[in-house]
Amino acid sequence: MTERVIEPQELQVNLEVCKSDFLNNWQALEMGFSAYHELPQSFEDFMLAHVAEKVAEEIEKNIWQGDTGGSAPVNHFDGFEKLIDAVTPGGEITAATVTASNVVDELGKIVDAIPSAVYSKTDLKVYVSSNIARAYQRALGGFAAVGTATDALTPGAGFEGQMYVGRKPMNFDGVNLVMCPGLADNTAVATPSSNLFFGTGLLNDHNEVRVIDMAQYDGSQNVRIIMRMTAGVQFGNSSDIVLYN
C-alpha cells in the first residue's frame, strides 16, 4: 500500500457585467425607470445559476482531463486521466475510435480487464466519455431482426429494451455505465466509485457565489460575481482501476 494525497488547488471566478446592458430586454421593467437602476432579484438568480452551471462544466473537465502543465481551461489541477496514466493501473487498454459498430467489443475489453476482486464490488462502475455513451445507446437501438441470436424479442430492443423504455441507468454485462462529459473522447475508467475522491476545503466552497452591486461603492452600473473555492482529485488503489485511453 502506498499513500496518496489530495492537494486541492485554489480557484476563483471574478466576473463583471453592466446593468445598462439589460435595459432594453425583458428585465427593463424590473430594473425601474429611474436613472438609478436596481438589480432585479430574478436577474440575480439567473446570474447565480448561469455562473454556477458554467463553473460546474469546467470543474467536470478538470476532474478528468486536468493537467497543471497544460493550457486553459483544463489546467487548474491534475485530473484522473493524468494521475492514473502516471502509475500502473490494474488494467490498461489502448483505445480505438469508438463507433456504434465496435462499441460492444470495446466495452467488452474493458469489462474483461477488470480484476476479479474488483468485479464483485457493488459500487463498480465504468465511467465513459460522451461519445462512447452515445455509440452504445445507438448500438442498443440497432440490433438485428426478430429471432436472431443477438435479439430474440424485437428489432431494435437492446439489453432490457433500453431503446424503448426511455432514460434509465445504462449498464454493460451488468456493470453500470456512467457518462462523464468531462472525459476526453474514446476514454473510459472502470473502478469502484469508492476508489475515486474529490477534495475541497469546505463544504460551502461549491455552494456560495457572491453578487456585488457596485453602485453603492463607486456609483457605477456594474455588478460583480465572485466565487472562490478549492478543488482537487485523487484515487485510492491503482490496482483497482482499468484505464481505456
Short mmCIF file of C-alpha atoms in Angstrom, two decimals:
data_model
loop_
_atom_site.label_atom_id
_atom_site.label_comp_id
_atom_site.label_asym_id
_atom_site.label_seq_id
_atom_site.Cartn_x
_atom_site.Cartn_y
_atom_site.Cartn_z
CA MET A 1 0.00 0.00 0.00
CA THR A 2 1.23 3.50 -0.82
CA GLU A 3 -0.16 6.76 0.50
CA ARG A 4 -1.85 9.13 -1.92
CA VAL A 5 -2.69 12.71 -1.02
CA ILE A 6 -5.27 15.14 -2.39
CA GLU A 7 -3.89 18.65 -2.77
CA PRO A 8 -6.84 20.96 -3.55
CA GLN A 9 -5.89 23.97 -5.66
CA GLU A 10 -7.31 27.46 -5.17
CA LEU A 11 -9.78 28.52 -7.87
CA GLN A 12 -11.52 31.83 -8.43
CA VAL A 13 -14.25 33.31 -10.59
CA ASN A 14 -14.41 37.11 -10.91
CA LEU A 15 -16.86 38.46 -13.48
CA GLU A 16 -18.22 41.95 -14.06
CA VAL A 17 -21.33 42.88 -16.05
CA CYS A 18 -23.05 46.21 -16.63
CA LYS A 19 -26.71 46.65 -15.67
CA SER A 20 -27.25 49.12 -18.51
CA ASP A 21 -26.71 46.28 -20.99
CA PHE A 22 -30.04 44.85 -19.88
CA LEU A 23 -32.21 47.98 -20.10
CA ASN A 24 -33.78 47.04 -23.43
CA ASN A 25 -34.59 43.46 -22.68
CA TRP A 26 -37.37 41.78 -20.74
CA GLN A 27 -35.78 42.83 -17.42
CA ALA A 28 -36.29 46.55 -18.06
CA LEU A 29 -39.49 46.92 -16.04
CA GLU A 30 -38.00 45.16 -13.04
CA MET A 31 -34.97 47.47 -13.11
CA GLY A 32 -37.19 50.55 -12.90
CA PHE A 33 -37.46 53.71 -14.99
CA SER A 34 -35.21 55.98 -12.92
CA ALA A 35 -31.59 56.74 -13.73
CA TYR A 36 -30.59 54.64 -10.72
CA HIS A 37 -31.32 51.07 -11.72
CA GLU A 38 -31.95 48.42 -9.12
CA LEU A 39 -30.66 44.91 -9.75
CA PRO A 40 -33.80 42.73 -10.04
CA GLN A 41 -33.87 39.61 -7.88
CA SER A 42 -34.89 37.43 -10.82
CA PHE A 43 -31.83 38.53 -12.80
CA GLU A 44 -29.55 37.99 -9.81
CA ASP A 45 -30.92 34.46 -9.52
CA PHE A 46 -30.33 33.93 -13.23
CA MET A 47 -26.72 35.11 -12.98
CA LEU A 48 -26.05 32.87 -10.00
CA ALA A 49 -27.46 29.82 -11.77
CA HIS A 50 -25.68 30.62 -15.04
CA VAL A 51 -22.27 31.12 -13.43
CA ALA A 52 -22.65 28.03 -11.26
CA GLU A 53 -23.51 25.95 -14.33
CA LYS A 54 -20.50 27.19 -16.30
CA VAL A 55 -18.15 26.64 -13.37
CA ALA A 56 -19.52 23.12 -12.89
CA GLU A 57 -18.77 22.35 -16.56
CA GLU A 58 -15.16 23.50 -16.18
CA ILE A 59 -14.72 21.61 -12.90
CA GLU A 60 -16.06 18.44 -14.57
CA LYS A 61 -13.48 18.76 -17.36
CA ASN A 62 -10.68 19.33 -14.86
CA ILE A 63 -11.75 16.36 -12.74
CA TRP A 64 -10.97 14.06 -15.67
CA GLN A 65 -8.70 15.91 -18.12
CA GLY A 66 -6.97 18.33 -15.77
CA ASP A 67 -3.25 18.90 -16.32
CA THR A 68 -1.45 21.67 -14.46
CA GLY A 69 1.20 21.59 -17.17
CA GLY A 70 -1.37 22.06 -19.92
CA SER A 71 -3.40 25.00 -21.16
CA ALA A 72 -6.65 26.60 -20.04
CA PRO A 73 -9.35 25.76 -19.22
CA VAL A 74 -8.17 22.32 -18.01
CA ASN A 75 -5.01 23.33 -16.16
CA HIS A 76 -6.37 24.13 -12.70
CA PHE A 77 -5.47 20.77 -11.11
CA ASP A 78 -4.35 17.34 -12.28
CA GLY A 79 -7.30 15.13 -13.22
CA PHE A 80 -7.89 11.40 -13.06
CA GLU A 81 -6.63 10.72 -16.59
CA LYS A 82 -3.19 12.19 -15.86
CA LEU A 83 -2.97 10.72 -12.34
CA ILE A 84 -3.91 7.21 -13.45
CA ASP A 85 -1.71 7.35 -16.54
CA ALA A 86 1.29 8.12 -14.31
CA VAL A 87 1.01 4.80 -12.44
CA THR A 88 0.46 1.16 -13.37
CA PRO A 89 -3.29 0.50 -13.17
CA GLY A 90 -4.87 -2.91 -12.73
CA GLY A 91 -5.57 -2.93 -16.45
CA GLU A 92 -4.73 -0.66 -19.36
CA ILE A 93 -6.27 -0.86 -22.82
CA THR A 94 -5.30 1.07 -25.93
CA ALA A 95 -8.41 2.84 -27.14
CA ALA A 96 -9.89 2.68 -30.60
CA THR A 97 -12.10 5.27 -32.25
CA VAL A 98 -15.39 4.10 -30.76
CA THR A 99 -18.46 3.85 -33.00
CA ALA A 100 -21.81 2.10 -32.79
CA SER A 101 -20.35 -0.82 -34.75
CA ASN A 102 -17.45 -1.55 -32.36
CA VAL A 103 -18.59 -0.15 -29.01
CA VAL A 104 -19.82 -3.52 -27.71
CA ASP A 105 -16.45 -5.13 -28.44
CA GLU A 106 -14.56 -2.21 -26.86
CA LEU A 107 -16.69 -2.24 -23.71
CA GLY A 108 -16.15 -6.00 -23.58
CA LYS A 109 -12.39 -5.43 -23.48
CA ILE A 110 -12.81 -3.08 -20.53
CA VAL A 111 -15.03 -5.43 -18.54
CA ASP A 112 -12.79 -8.41 -19.31
CA ALA A 113 -9.79 -6.50 -17.93
CA ILE A 114 -11.44 -5.75 -14.57
CA PRO A 115 -9.67 -7.74 -11.82
CA SER A 116 -11.83 -10.47 -10.26
CA ALA A 117 -11.59 -8.91 -6.80
CA VAL A 118 -12.92 -5.63 -8.19
CA TYR A 119 -15.63 -7.15 -10.39
CA SER A 120 -17.54 -8.36 -7.33
CA LYS A 121 -17.75 -4.92 -5.71
CA THR A 122 -21.25 -3.46 -5.63
CA ASP A 123 -20.13 0.09 -6.47
CA LEU A 124 -18.15 -0.94 -9.56
CA LYS A 125 -18.77 1.42 -12.47
CA VAL A 126 -17.38 2.09 -15.91
CA TYR A 127 -17.06 5.84 -16.43
CA VAL A 128 -17.25 6.56 -20.17
CA SER A 129 -16.87 9.63 -22.37
CA SER A 130 -19.90 11.13 -24.08
CA ASN A 131 -19.06 9.66 -27.49
CA ILE A 132 -18.81 6.13 -26.05
CA ALA A 133 -22.16 6.52 -24.28
CA ARG A 134 -23.77 7.82 -27.47
CA ALA A 135 -22.33 4.98 -29.54
CA TYR A 136 -23.54 2.40 -27.03
CA GLN A 137 -27.05 3.86 -26.95
CA ARG A 138 -27.11 3.75 -30.76
CA ALA A 139 -25.90 0.15 -30.74
CA LEU A 140 -28.71 -0.81 -28.37
CA GLY A 141 -31.21 0.51 -30.87
CA GLY A 142 -29.71 -1.14 -33.93
CA PHE A 143 -29.72 -4.84 -33.18
CA ALA A 144 -30.74 -7.40 -35.75
CA ALA A 145 -34.12 -8.73 -36.77
CA VAL A 146 -36.57 -10.77 -34.72
CA GLY A 147 -35.45 -14.28 -33.84
CA THR A 148 -31.71 -13.82 -34.23
CA ALA A 149 -29.23 -14.73 -31.54
CA THR A 150 -28.50 -11.06 -30.94
CA ASP A 151 -32.07 -10.03 -30.26
CA ALA A 152 -34.66 -12.76 -29.82
CA LEU A 153 -37.50 -10.38 -28.95
CA THR A 154 -37.99 -7.35 -31.15
CA PRO A 155 -35.81 -5.46 -33.61
CA GLY A 156 -34.07 -2.52 -32.01
CA ALA A 157 -34.58 -3.70 -28.43
CA GLY A 158 -31.23 -3.89 -26.71
CA PHE A 159 -30.45 -5.01 -23.19
CA GLU A 160 -33.78 -4.96 -21.31
CA GLY A 161 -35.28 -2.93 -24.14
CA GLN A 162 -33.41 0.25 -23.27
CA MET A 163 -34.22 1.81 -26.62
CA TYR A 164 -37.92 1.89 -25.82
CA VAL A 165 -38.21 2.46 -22.08
CA GLY A 166 -36.54 5.88 -22.17
CA ARG A 167 -33.73 7.07 -19.97
CA LYS A 168 -32.54 4.54 -17.42
CA PRO A 169 -29.17 3.70 -15.93
CA MET A 170 -27.01 2.18 -18.66
CA ASN A 171 -25.09 -0.99 -17.98
CA PHE A 172 -22.95 -3.45 -19.88
CA ASP A 173 -22.97 -7.11 -18.85
CA GLY A 174 -24.47 -6.00 -15.55
CA VAL A 175 -21.80 -3.36 -14.85
CA ASN A 176 -23.17 0.17 -14.54
CA LEU A 177 -22.01 2.70 -17.14
CA VAL A 178 -21.76 6.36 -16.17
CA MET A 179 -21.45 9.03 -18.86
CA CYS A 180 -18.92 11.70 -17.85
CA PRO A 181 -18.91 14.75 -20.18
CA GLY A 182 -15.53 15.74 -18.76
CA LEU A 183 -13.77 12.64 -20.10
CA ALA A 184 -11.89 13.02 -23.37
CA ASP A 185 -13.41 11.20 -26.35
CA ASN A 186 -12.68 7.47 -26.56
CA THR A 187 -11.71 7.33 -22.88
CA ALA A 188 -13.12 5.20 -20.07
CA VAL A 189 -12.22 4.34 -16.49
CA ALA A 190 -13.51 1.23 -14.72
CA THR A 191 -13.26 1.26 -10.93
CA PRO A 192 -15.45 1.26 -7.82
CA SER A 193 -16.84 4.73 -7.10
CA SER A 194 -15.37 4.46 -3.60
CA ASN A 195 -11.90 4.46 -5.19
CA LEU A 196 -12.25 7.97 -6.64
CA PHE A 197 -12.06 11.06 -4.44
CA PHE A 198 -12.90 14.74 -4.93
CA GLY A 199 -11.44 17.08 -2.33
CA THR A 200 -12.37 20.64 -1.41
CA GLY A 201 -11.53 22.86 1.54
CA LEU A 202 -15.02 23.47 2.87
CA LEU A 203 -18.43 22.08 2.05
CA ASN A 204 -19.80 25.50 1.13
CA ASP A 205 -16.96 26.16 -1.33
CA HIS A 206 -19.28 24.81 -4.01
CA ASN A 207 -22.49 26.34 -2.64
CA GLU A 208 -21.62 30.02 -2.37
CA VAL A 209 -21.48 32.70 -5.06
CA ARG A 210 -21.44 36.40 -4.22
CA VAL A 211 -23.18 39.03 -6.32
CA ILE A 212 -21.97 42.56 -5.54
CA ASP A 213 -23.84 45.60 -6.87
CA MET A 214 -21.05 48.17 -7.27
CA ALA A 215 -23.42 51.16 -7.28
CA GLN A 216 -23.17 51.54 -3.51
CA TYR A 217 -19.36 51.58 -3.68
CA ASP A 218 -18.38 53.56 -6.77
CA GLY A 219 -21.69 54.73 -8.24
CA SER A 220 -21.24 52.62 -11.37
CA GLN A 221 -23.79 50.40 -13.08
CA ASN A 222 -21.55 47.36 -12.72
CA VAL A 223 -22.31 44.09 -10.98
CA ARG A 224 -19.56 41.71 -9.89
CA ILE A 225 -19.94 37.96 -9.47
CA ILE A 226 -17.38 36.38 -7.16
CA MET A 227 -16.68 32.71 -6.45
CA ARG A 228 -13.70 31.31 -4.58
CA MET A 229 -13.09 27.63 -3.91
CA THR A 230 -10.54 24.85 -3.71
CA ALA A 231 -10.71 21.60 -5.65
CA GLY A 232 -8.64 18.52 -6.41
CA VAL A 233 -8.99 14.80 -7.14
CA GLN A 234 -7.17 11.59 -6.27
CA PHE A 235 -7.70 7.84 -6.48
CA GLY A 236 -7.09 5.19 -3.84
CA ASN A 237 -5.72 1.93 -5.25
CA SER A 238 -4.31 1.91 -8.79
CA SER A 239 -4.69 -1.88 -8.94
CA ASP A 240 -8.47 -1.43 -8.77
CA ILE A 241 -8.56 0.66 -11.95
CA VAL A 242 -8.85 -0.21 -15.62
CA LEU A 243 -7.90 2.66 -17.93
CA TYR A 244 -9.09 2.79 -21.54
CA ASN A 245 -7.39 5.56 -23.49
#
